[in-house]
Coordinates of C-alpha atoms in Angstrom, one line a residue:
Chain A
D1 CA 17.7 6.5 30.8
A2 CA 16.7 8.9 28.1
G3 CA 15.5 7.4 24.9
V4 CA 15.9 8.7 21.4
I5 CA 14.8 12.3 21.3
Q6 CA 13.2 13.9 18.2
S7 CA 12.1 17.4 17.6
P8 CA 9.8 18.9 16.7
R9 CA 7.0 16.4 17.4
H10 CA 4.7 18.0 14.9
E11 CA 5.6 20.3 11.9
V12 CA 3.2 22.0 9.6
T13 CA 4.7 23.9 6.7
E14 CA 3.8 25.2 3.3
M15 CA 5.1 23.7 0.1
G16 CA 8.5 25.1 -0.9
Q17 CA 9.6 25.8 2.6
E18 CA 12.7 24.2 4.2
V19 CA 12.1 21.7 7.0
T20 CA 14.7 20.4 9.4
L21 CA 14.0 17.5 11.7
R22 CA 16.3 16.8 14.6
C23 CA 17.4 13.7 16.5
K24 CA 19.4 12.9 19.5
P25 CA 20.3 9.2 19.8
I26 CA 20.7 7.2 22.9
S27 CA 24.0 7.9 24.6
G28 CA 26.6 5.3 23.7
H29 CA 24.8 4.1 20.5
N30 CA 26.9 4.2 17.4
S31 CA 24.4 3.7 14.6
L32 CA 21.6 6.1 13.7
F33 CA 18.7 5.5 11.3
W34 CA 16.1 7.8 9.7
Y35 CA 12.8 6.2 8.6
R36 CA 9.7 7.5 7.0
Q37 CA 6.3 6.0 7.6
T38 CA 3.2 6.5 5.4
M39 CA 0.0 4.5 5.0
M40 CA 0.9 3.7 1.4
R41 CA 4.5 2.6 1.8
G42 CA 4.8 1.6 5.4
L43 CA 8.2 2.1 7.1
E44 CA 11.0 3.0 4.7
L45 CA 14.6 3.4 5.6
L46 CA 16.0 6.7 4.3
I47 CA 19.5 6.7 5.5
Y48 CA 21.7 5.4 8.3
F49 CA 25.0 6.3 9.9
N50 CA 27.6 4.2 11.6
N51 CA 30.0 6.2 13.9
N52 CA 28.6 9.5 12.4
V53 CA 29.4 8.4 8.8
P54 CA 26.6 7.9 6.3
I55 CA 26.7 4.3 5.2
D56 CA 23.7 3.9 2.9
D57 CA 21.5 6.8 1.6
S58 CA 19.9 4.8 -1.1
G59 CA 16.5 5.2 0.5
M60 CA 16.6 9.0 0.3
P61 CA 13.9 9.8 -2.2
E62 CA 15.6 12.6 -4.0
D63 CA 18.1 15.4 -3.8
R64 CA 15.6 17.5 -1.8
F65 CA 16.5 15.3 1.1
S66 CA 19.7 15.5 3.0
A67 CA 20.9 14.2 6.4
K68 CA 23.9 15.0 8.5
M69 CA 25.4 13.7 11.7
P70 CA 28.0 16.2 12.9
N71 CA 28.7 14.3 16.1
A72 CA 27.6 11.2 18.0
S73 CA 24.8 12.9 19.8
F74 CA 23.0 14.8 17.0
S75 CA 21.6 14.3 13.6
T76 CA 19.4 16.3 11.2
L77 CA 17.2 15.4 8.3
K78 CA 16.5 18.3 6.0
I79 CA 14.0 18.7 3.2
Q80 CA 14.4 21.6 0.9
P81 CA 12.1 22.5 -0.8
S82 CA 9.3 20.5 0.8
E83 CA 6.4 19.1 -1.1
P84 CA 2.9 17.8 -0.1
R85 CA 4.0 14.2 -0.9
D86 CA 6.7 14.5 1.9
S87 CA 3.9 14.5 4.5
A88 CA 4.6 11.5 6.7
V89 CA 5.9 10.5 10.1
Y90 CA 9.7 10.6 10.3
F91 CA 11.3 8.4 12.8
C92 CA 14.9 8.4 14.1
A93 CA 16.3 5.2 15.6
S94 CA 19.6 4.3 17.2
R95 CA 21.4 1.1 18.2
W96 CA 24.6 -0.1 19.7
R97 CA 26.1 -2.1 16.8
A98 CA 26.8 -5.3 18.7
G99 CA 24.8 -8.1 20.3
T100 CA 21.3 -8.1 19.2
D101 CA 21.5 -4.8 17.2
T102 CA 18.2 -3.8 18.5
Q103 CA 17.1 -0.4 17.2
Y104 CA 15.3 1.9 19.5
F105 CA 13.0 4.5 18.0
G106 CA 12.2 8.0 18.8
P107 CA 8.7 9.3 19.1
G108 CA 8.6 10.5 15.6
T109 CA 8.0 13.8 13.9
R110 CA 4.6 14.2 12.1
L111 CA 5.3 16.4 9.1
T112 CA 2.4 18.0 7.2
V113 CA 3.3 19.9 4.0
L114 CA 0.4 22.0 2.8
Chain B
A1 CA 10.4 -10.8 -3.0
Q2 CA 8.9 -9.8 0.2
K3 CA 11.1 -10.8 3.1
I4 CA 8.7 -10.3 6.0
T5 CA 5.1 -11.4 5.6
Q6 CA 2.4 -10.6 8.1
T7 CA -0.8 -12.1 6.7
Q8 CA -3.2 -10.7 9.2
P9 CA -4.0 -7.0 8.5
G10 CA -6.3 -6.9 11.5
M11 CA -7.2 -9.1 14.5
F12 CA -9.6 -9.0 17.4
V13 CA -9.1 -10.6 20.8
Q14 CA -11.1 -10.7 23.9
E15 CA -9.5 -9.1 27.0
K16 CA -7.6 -11.6 29.1
E17 CA -7.3 -14.1 26.3
A18 CA -4.1 -15.0 24.5
V19 CA -3.5 -14.0 20.9
T20 CA -1.0 -15.0 18.2
L21 CA 0.3 -12.7 15.6
D22 CA 1.8 -14.4 12.5
C23 CA 5.1 -13.5 10.9
T24 CA 7.0 -15.5 8.2
Y25 CA 10.3 -14.5 6.8
D26 CA 12.6 -15.3 4.0
T27 CA 16.3 -15.3 4.1
S28 CA 19.2 -17.5 2.9
D29 CA 21.5 -16.1 5.6
P30 CA 22.1 -18.5 8.5
S31 CA 22.6 -15.6 10.9
Y32 CA 19.7 -13.3 11.4
G33 CA 17.6 -11.6 14.1
L34 CA 13.9 -11.2 14.4
F35 CA 12.2 -8.4 16.2
W36 CA 8.7 -7.4 17.1
Y37 CA 7.7 -3.8 17.6
K38 CA 4.4 -2.3 18.9
Q39 CA 3.0 1.0 17.6
P40 CA 0.1 2.3 19.6
S41 CA -2.2 5.0 18.3
S42 CA 0.1 7.6 19.8
G43 CA 2.6 6.7 17.1
E44 CA 5.8 5.7 18.8
M45 CA 7.5 2.4 17.9
I46 CA 8.2 0.3 21.0
F47 CA 10.6 -2.6 20.9
L48 CA 9.0 -5.7 22.4
I49 CA 11.1 -8.8 21.8
Y50 CA 14.1 -10.3 20.0
Q51 CA 15.0 -13.7 18.7
G52 CA 18.3 -14.7 17.3
S53 CA 18.6 -17.4 14.6
Y54 CA 20.9 -19.4 16.7
D55 CA 19.0 -19.1 19.9
Q56 CA 18.0 -22.5 21.2
Q57 CA 15.0 -21.3 23.2
N58 CA 12.0 -19.1 22.3
A59 CA 12.4 -15.6 23.6
T60 CA 10.1 -14.4 26.3
E61 CA 9.5 -10.9 27.8
G62 CA 6.8 -10.7 30.3
R63 CA 3.5 -11.4 28.6
Y64 CA 5.2 -11.6 25.2
S65 CA 6.7 -14.7 23.8
L66 CA 8.1 -15.5 20.4
N67 CA 7.1 -18.8 18.8
F68 CA 10.2 -19.4 16.7
Q69 CA 10.0 -22.2 14.1
K70 CA 13.1 -22.1 12.2
A71 CA 12.4 -24.8 9.6
R72 CA 9.1 -23.1 8.8
K73 CA 10.7 -19.6 8.9
S74 CA 8.1 -18.3 11.2
A75 CA 8.4 -16.0 14.2
N76 CA 4.9 -15.6 15.6
L77 CA 4.3 -13.2 18.5
V78 CA 2.2 -14.6 21.3
I79 CA 0.6 -12.1 23.8
S80 CA -0.8 -13.8 26.9
A81 CA -3.7 -12.3 29.0
S82 CA -4.4 -9.5 26.5
Q83 CA -5.1 -6.1 28.0
L84 CA -6.9 -3.1 26.5
G85 CA -3.6 -1.3 26.3
D86 CA -2.3 -4.0 23.9
S87 CA -4.5 -2.5 21.1
A88 CA -2.0 -1.3 18.6
M89 CA -0.2 -2.1 15.3
Y90 CA 2.4 -4.8 15.6
F91 CA 5.4 -5.0 13.3
C92 CA 7.6 -8.0 12.7
A93 CA 11.1 -7.2 11.5
M94 CA 14.2 -9.1 10.4
R95 CA 17.9 -8.1 10.5
E96 CA 20.2 -10.1 8.3
A97 CA 23.8 -10.6 9.2
M98 CA 26.0 -7.6 9.4
N99 CA 27.6 -6.8 6.1
Y100 CA 25.4 -9.3 4.3
G101 CA 24.9 -8.0 0.8
G102 CA 25.9 -4.6 2.1
S103 CA 22.8 -4.4 4.3
Q104 CA 24.9 -3.7 7.3
G105 CA 22.3 -5.3 9.5
N106 CA 19.4 -3.1 8.6
L107 CA 15.9 -4.0 9.6
I108 CA 13.3 -5.1 7.1
F109 CA 9.8 -4.6 8.3
G110 CA 6.5 -6.3 7.6
K111 CA 3.4 -4.4 6.8
G112 CA 2.0 -4.9 10.3
T113 CA -1.0 -6.4 12.1
K114 CA -3.6 -4.2 13.8
L115 CA -4.7 -5.8 17.0
S116 CA -7.9 -4.7 18.7
V117 CA -8.6 -5.9 22.3
K118 CA -12.3 -6.1 23.2
P119 CA -13.4 -5.5 26.7

């Protein structure tokens, strides 16, 4: 079975540019999460969706960040404009909201903003 | 207040020996779940094992077992017969009950323990 798919795996961009990260959750999962991981702050939850609806975006650092989930099989995280402090690894995770609620993570996108 | 505490920033273990990675948690919710994830140097987060607060027995998955001591609020990961490929960061995480305090069952992660397996 295919796991969570993220693209691109690596992104290098210049400050001020728009960055779009993509995620395809595991088929059948009904919750999707976006995390950011840095050495200083560890793993931070940015936003999550249940049944394609954003439930909690309190972790989104500022208005430059936005996320969408137009359907059950696709989500985007957009940063516009990007800044050097946005450099991090961004993970997408999905789960079936029942049972153990185990979240399965994608491989991550390593973002570098110059 | 920190809800997940991993007190060992780094640990070393000899290949083929067992190792225990510590995790303590804090919650007043009677229903919760505990997870361990492995993050190798390649960066991906790999789910290892799950323990529910009402589970009567400690969880096991192959060489991984979870030493769950509810009264002490600890959920230590035990890796038996360590292998070189076990060298990685290990994260403990907790999920409180769905809809508790609006958390909707989100995961709270510890800061991780870096395990190095020596040949």
